[in-house]
Amino acid sequence: MAPIRRDIGKFFERMQLPLCESYGMVETGSITFRPAASKEYGSVGHVLKGIQLSFQDDGEILVHRDTPLTLRYFQCGAGENERTFVAPGTIATGDVGRLDDRGNLFLLGRKKGTDYNSGRAKRFIRKS
């Protein structure tokens, strides 16, 4: 999970190589798309038709699909299915994000990468 950095996007622009960007998961398929004409680097684009997003209180992205999900369960550790598949057609991504006023999704980090600073305020650790 790493959106294209602005400096990398600008480099490809100078090289006249158009870049598209998409965000998705095996469990959900594609969620967003940013066409090459968009210069919203740092954003992974707009939500695709048939998909809705909502956010948990901690900023975790929830994906709601009109069509059936690719997966319905994992063969994994205890509690992981319940944490991920929160309702029919709804998956908790584990990613933290926000939508801007133009509908662009920005990924801010991973929920599992949540840490607390000395003031006990949450911060999200971004690994690139």
XYZ file of N, CA and C in Angstrom:
384
model
N 0.843 -1.161 0.000
C 0.000 0.000 0.000
C 0.890 1.225 0.000
N 1.050 1.829 -1.150
C 1.830 3.050 -1.234
C 1.417 3.817 -2.479
N 0.729 4.932 -2.297
C 0.392 5.747 -3.462
C 1.663 6.308 -4.099
N 1.570 6.651 -5.356
C 2.719 7.226 -6.057
C 3.058 8.578 -5.451
N 4.317 8.725 -5.069
C 4.764 10.006 -4.502
C 4.770 11.080 -5.587
N 4.536 12.317 -5.169
C 4.473 13.443 -6.109
C 5.744 13.538 -6.953
N 6.923 13.411 -6.340
C 8.173 13.546 -7.101
C 8.316 12.436 -8.144
N 7.854 11.245 -7.830
C 7.898 10.141 -8.799
C 6.908 10.408 -9.935
N 5.714 10.872 -9.604
C 4.727 11.210 -10.623
C 5.234 12.286 -11.564
N 5.872 13.317 -11.008
C 6.427 14.402 -11.827
C 7.553 13.886 -12.730
N 8.369 12.965 -12.212
C 9.433 12.368 -13.019
C 8.829 11.686 -14.248
N 7.796 10.876 -14.051
C 7.172 10.191 -15.169
C 6.508 11.182 -16.131
N 5.962 12.270 -15.606
C 5.407 13.312 -16.486
C 6.491 13.873 -17.394
N 7.654 14.195 -16.808
C 8.765 14.743 -17.604
C 9.216 13.747 -18.672
N 9.132 12.468 -18.378
C 9.516 11.429 -19.327
C 8.394 11.154 -20.331
N 7.255 11.838 -20.173
C 6.059 11.664 -21.006
C 5.551 10.216 -20.972
N 5.597 9.634 -19.765
C 5.062 8.291 -19.533
C 3.857 8.421 -18.603
N 2.653 8.263 -19.140
C 1.457 8.429 -18.310
C 1.330 7.308 -17.270
N 0.920 7.683 -16.069
C 0.711 6.721 -14.986
C -0.741 6.732 -14.535
N -1.316 5.556 -14.438
C -2.619 5.373 -13.809
C -2.352 4.739 -12.457
N -3.286 4.879 -11.549
C -3.117 4.269 -10.240
C -4.443 3.676 -9.799
N -4.351 2.547 -9.110
C -5.539 1.869 -8.624
C -5.269 1.344 -7.226
N -6.320 1.198 -6.450
C -6.229 0.628 -5.108
C -7.251 -0.483 -5.019
N -6.837 -1.615 -4.495
C -7.745 -2.731 -4.350
C -7.135 -3.805 -3.476
N -7.896 -4.860 -3.280
C -7.471 -5.981 -2.459
C -7.948 -7.258 -3.122
N -7.284 -8.353 -2.847
C -7.749 -9.651 -3.348
C -9.183 -9.880 -2.905
N -9.485 -9.492 -1.668
C -10.812 -9.737 -1.100
C -11.916 -8.913 -1.747
N -11.578 -7.765 -2.311
C -12.601 -6.854 -2.824
C -12.512 -6.590 -4.320
N -11.377 -6.869 -4.928
C -11.137 -6.429 -6.294
C -10.752 -4.953 -6.267
N -10.821 -4.287 -7.405
C -10.460 -2.866 -7.479
C -11.455 -2.023 -6.699
N -10.926 -1.022 -6.016
C -11.746 -0.128 -5.198
C -11.754 1.278 -5.787
N -10.580 1.756 -6.204
C -10.465 3.110 -6.756
C -9.644 3.084 -8.038
N -9.694 4.207 -8.760
C -8.881 4.377 -9.967
C -8.558 5.851 -10.125
N -7.283 6.128 -10.434
C -6.834 7.485 -10.757
C -6.279 7.454 -12.170
N -6.948 8.124 -13.126
C -6.476 8.101 -14.514
C -5.189 8.911 -14.686
N -4.505 8.647 -15.766
C -3.235 9.330 -16.040
C -3.399 10.845 -16.126
N -4.548 11.311 -16.599
C -4.771 12.755 -16.736
C -4.850 13.463 -15.387
N -5.137 12.730 -14.324
C -5.232 13.326 -12.986
C -3.837 13.574 -12.438
N -3.658 14.722 -11.855
C -2.361 15.067 -11.252
C -2.451 15.020 -9.727
N -3.427 14.286 -9.210
C -3.636 14.171 -7.759
C -2.702 13.124 -7.171
N -1.386 13.352 -7.312
C -0.422 12.400 -6.767
C -0.558 12.347 -5.252
N -0.439 11.150 -4.727
C -0.695 10.927 -3.304
C -2.088 10.368 -3.087
N -2.957 10.566 -4.070
C -4.309 10.001 -4.038
C -4.308 8.726 -4.876
N -5.140 7.769 -4.490
C -5.298 6.560 -5.307
C -6.561 6.650 -6.158
N -7.135 7.844 -6.257
C -8.236 8.084 -7.175
C -9.615 8.076 -6.548
N -10.603 8.002 -7.433
C -12.016 8.006 -7.044
C -12.531 6.577 -6.874
N -13.525 6.437 -6.026
C -14.160 5.149 -5.783
C -14.919 4.723 -7.041
N -14.784 3.456 -7.404
C -15.437 2.921 -8.598
C -16.933 2.703 -8.378
N -17.657 2.675 -9.473
C -19.106 2.444 -9.434
C -19.403 1.105 -8.748
N -20.431 1.098 -7.917
C -20.844 -0.117 -7.228
C -20.123 -0.353 -5.905
N -19.264 0.582 -5.537
C -18.512 0.472 -4.281
C -18.759 1.721 -3.455
N -18.942 1.539 -2.173
C -19.064 2.668 -1.248
C -18.007 2.477 -0.165
N -17.510 3.597 0.335
C -16.547 3.581 1.438
C -17.162 4.234 2.653
N -16.792 3.738 3.797
C -17.058 4.427 5.056
C -15.807 4.250 5.894
N -15.771 4.932 7.023
C -14.565 4.930 7.840
C -14.921 4.652 9.291
N -14.133 3.775 9.917
C -14.273 3.533 11.347
C -13.816 4.794 12.085
N -14.068 4.852 13.381
C -13.646 6.006 14.177
C -12.140 6.230 14.119
N -11.370 5.148 13.963
C -9.910 5.282 13.906
C -9.405 5.540 12.487
N -10.313 5.743 11.531
C -9.927 6.049 10.161
C -9.815 4.839 9.249
N -10.021 3.625 9.796
C -9.915 2.433 8.955
C -10.983 2.475 7.871
N -10.569 2.123 6.656
C -11.462 2.127 5.499
C -12.303 0.857 5.492
N -13.622 1.040 5.374
C -14.541 -0.074 5.180
C -15.040 -0.015 3.739
N -14.991 -1.141 3.050
C -15.425 -1.225 1.656
C -16.751 -1.975 1.610
N -17.742 -1.361 0.971
C -19.070 -1.957 0.795
C -19.273 -2.161 -0.707
N -19.601 -3.369 -1.104
C -19.799 -3.691 -2.522
C -21.227 -4.124 -2.780
N -21.766 -3.706 -3.935
C -23.085 -4.157 -4.367
C -23.026 -5.592 -4.881
N -21.893 -5.953 -5.485
C -21.720 -7.305 -6.025
C -21.048 -8.182 -4.968
N -21.150 -9.489 -5.107
C -20.535 -10.367 -4.093
C -19.029 -10.148 -3.972
N -18.537 -10.333 -2.780
C -17.103 -10.217 -2.529
C -16.372 -11.396 -3.148
N -15.116 -11.168 -3.489
C -14.293 -12.229 -4.051
C -14.134 -13.379 -3.067
N -13.856 -13.054 -1.823
C -13.689 -14.052 -0.769
C -14.763 -13.866 0.282
N -15.056 -14.913 1.012
C -16.014 -14.807 2.110
C -15.379 -15.125 3.445
N -14.227 -15.735 3.421
C -13.529 -16.054 4.663
C -12.072 -16.382 4.357
N -11.255 -16.317 5.389
C -9.857 -16.724 5.322
C -9.699 -18.019 6.098
N -8.697 -18.778 5.763
C -8.265 -19.865 6.640
C -7.087 -19.280 7.410
N -7.402 -18.700 8.540
C -6.385 -17.939 9.269
C -6.616 -18.045 10.764
N -5.917 -17.187 11.481
C -6.002 -17.181 12.934
C -7.390 -16.839 13.456
N -7.624 -17.258 14.682
C -8.918 -17.015 15.336
C -9.247 -15.531 15.355
N -10.481 -15.206 14.976
C -10.967 -13.837 15.029
C -10.684 -12.998 13.796
N -9.790 -13.465 12.919
C -9.425 -12.652 11.744
C -10.590 -12.522 10.764
N -11.367 -13.578 10.558
C -12.529 -13.484 9.666
C -13.533 -12.461 10.174
N -13.825 -12.496 11.457
C -14.800 -11.572 12.043
C -14.305 -10.136 11.982
N -12.997 -9.925 12.130
C -12.434 -8.584 12.079
C -12.442 -8.043 10.654
N -12.263 -8.919 9.669
C -12.172 -8.491 8.270
C -13.536 -8.417 7.598
N -14.323 -9.482 7.699
C -15.637 -9.541 7.039
C -16.684 -9.101 8.060
N -16.865 -7.791 8.180
C -17.646 -7.229 9.287
C -19.162 -7.314 9.085
N -19.600 -7.448 7.855
C -21.031 -7.574 7.537
C -21.117 -8.104 6.110
N -22.273 -8.631 5.697
C -22.393 -9.095 4.306
C -22.048 -7.966 3.324
N -21.086 -8.235 2.440
C -20.672 -7.239 1.451
C -19.753 -6.157 1.976
N -19.298 -6.270 3.223
C -18.465 -5.227 3.826
C -17.173 -5.825 4.376
N -16.055 -5.195 3.989
C -14.739 -5.639 4.449
C -14.019 -4.477 5.129
N -13.415 -4.777 6.271
C -12.509 -3.834 6.932
C -11.132 -4.050 6.316
N -10.559 -3.015 5.718
C -9.334 -3.163 4.925
C -8.064 -3.251 5.756
N -8.077 -2.692 6.953
C -6.834 -2.579 7.707
C -6.039 -1.349 7.310
N -6.495 -0.638 6.263
C -5.844 0.592 5.817
C -6.574 1.788 6.413
N -5.826 2.832 6.699
C -6.380 4.074 7.223
C -6.335 5.101 6.105
N -7.439 5.833 5.925
C -7.469 6.799 4.838
C -8.473 7.902 5.067
N -8.577 8.759 4.056
C -9.544 9.855 4.089
C -9.924 10.207 2.653
N -11.112 10.771 2.502
C -11.558 11.306 1.214
C -11.455 12.818 1.259
N -10.972 13.423 0.168
C -10.975 14.887 0.123
C -12.318 15.373 -0.421
N -12.469 16.687 -0.535
C -13.755 17.249 -0.964
C -14.072 16.969 -2.433
N -13.092 16.467 -3.202
C -13.320 16.110 -4.609
C -13.535 14.606 -4.784
N -13.535 13.848 -3.668
C -13.780 12.419 -3.741
C -12.557 11.567 -3.968
N -11.351 12.153 -3.847
C -10.115 11.388 -3.980
C -9.803 10.687 -2.664
N -9.432 9.416 -2.755
C -9.045 8.661 -1.565
C -7.548 8.789 -1.343
N -7.178 9.143 -0.121
C -5.782 9.223 0.288
C -5.536 8.165 1.350
N -4.522 7.335 1.137
C -4.154 6.306 2.099
C -3.132 6.896 3.060
N -3.387 6.751 4.344
C -2.537 7.374 5.359
C -1.663 6.384 6.106
N -1.990 5.125 6.061
C -1.193 4.130 6.770
C -1.981 2.852 6.976
N -1.425 1.991 7.813
C -2.048 0.715 8.136
C -2.522 0.725 9.572
N -3.692 0.182 9.803
C -4.220 0.098 11.161
C -3.275 -0.712 12.045
N -2.737 -1.807 11.499
C -1.816 -2.629 12.264
C -0.525 -1.877 12.576
N -0.259 -0.798 11.881
C 0.933 0.001 12.123
C 0.655 1.186 13.024
N -0.389 1.093 13.824
C -0.738 2.189 14.714
C 0.200 2.211 15.910
N 0.632 3.370 16.270
C 1.548 3.552 17.382
C 1.051 4.740 18.198
N 1.573 4.914 19.375
C 1.230 6.069 20.212
C 2.493 6.855 20.517
N 2.399 8.188 20.431
C 3.559 8.992 20.806
C 3.540 9.224 22.316
N 4.512 9.969 22.820
C 4.630 10.155 24.270
C 3.416 10.864 24.863
N 2.688 11.628 24.058
C 1.479 12.299 24.533
C 0.245 11.424 24.434
N 0.435 10.148 24.118
C -0.634 9.156 23.982
C -1.561 9.455 22.807
N -1.110 10.259 21.871
C -1.905 10.517 20.664
C -1.548 9.464 19.615
N -2.539 9.009 18.867
C -2.278 8.016 17.842
C -1.488 8.639 16.705
N -0.587 7.860 16.170
C 0.091 8.241 14.929
C 0.171 6.996 14.085
N 0.175 7.154 12.781
C 0.200 6.022 11.879
C 1.570 5.966 11.229
N 2.179 4.808 11.323
C 3.507 4.608 10.797
C 3.379 4.215 9.342
N 3.994 4.988 8.491
C 3.927 4.718 7.058
C 5.251 4.145 6.616
N 5.196 2.960 6.064
C 6.406 2.305 5.558
C 6.380 2.393 4.055
N 7.469 2.923 3.463
C 7.492 2.996 2.012
C 8.521 2.066 1.448
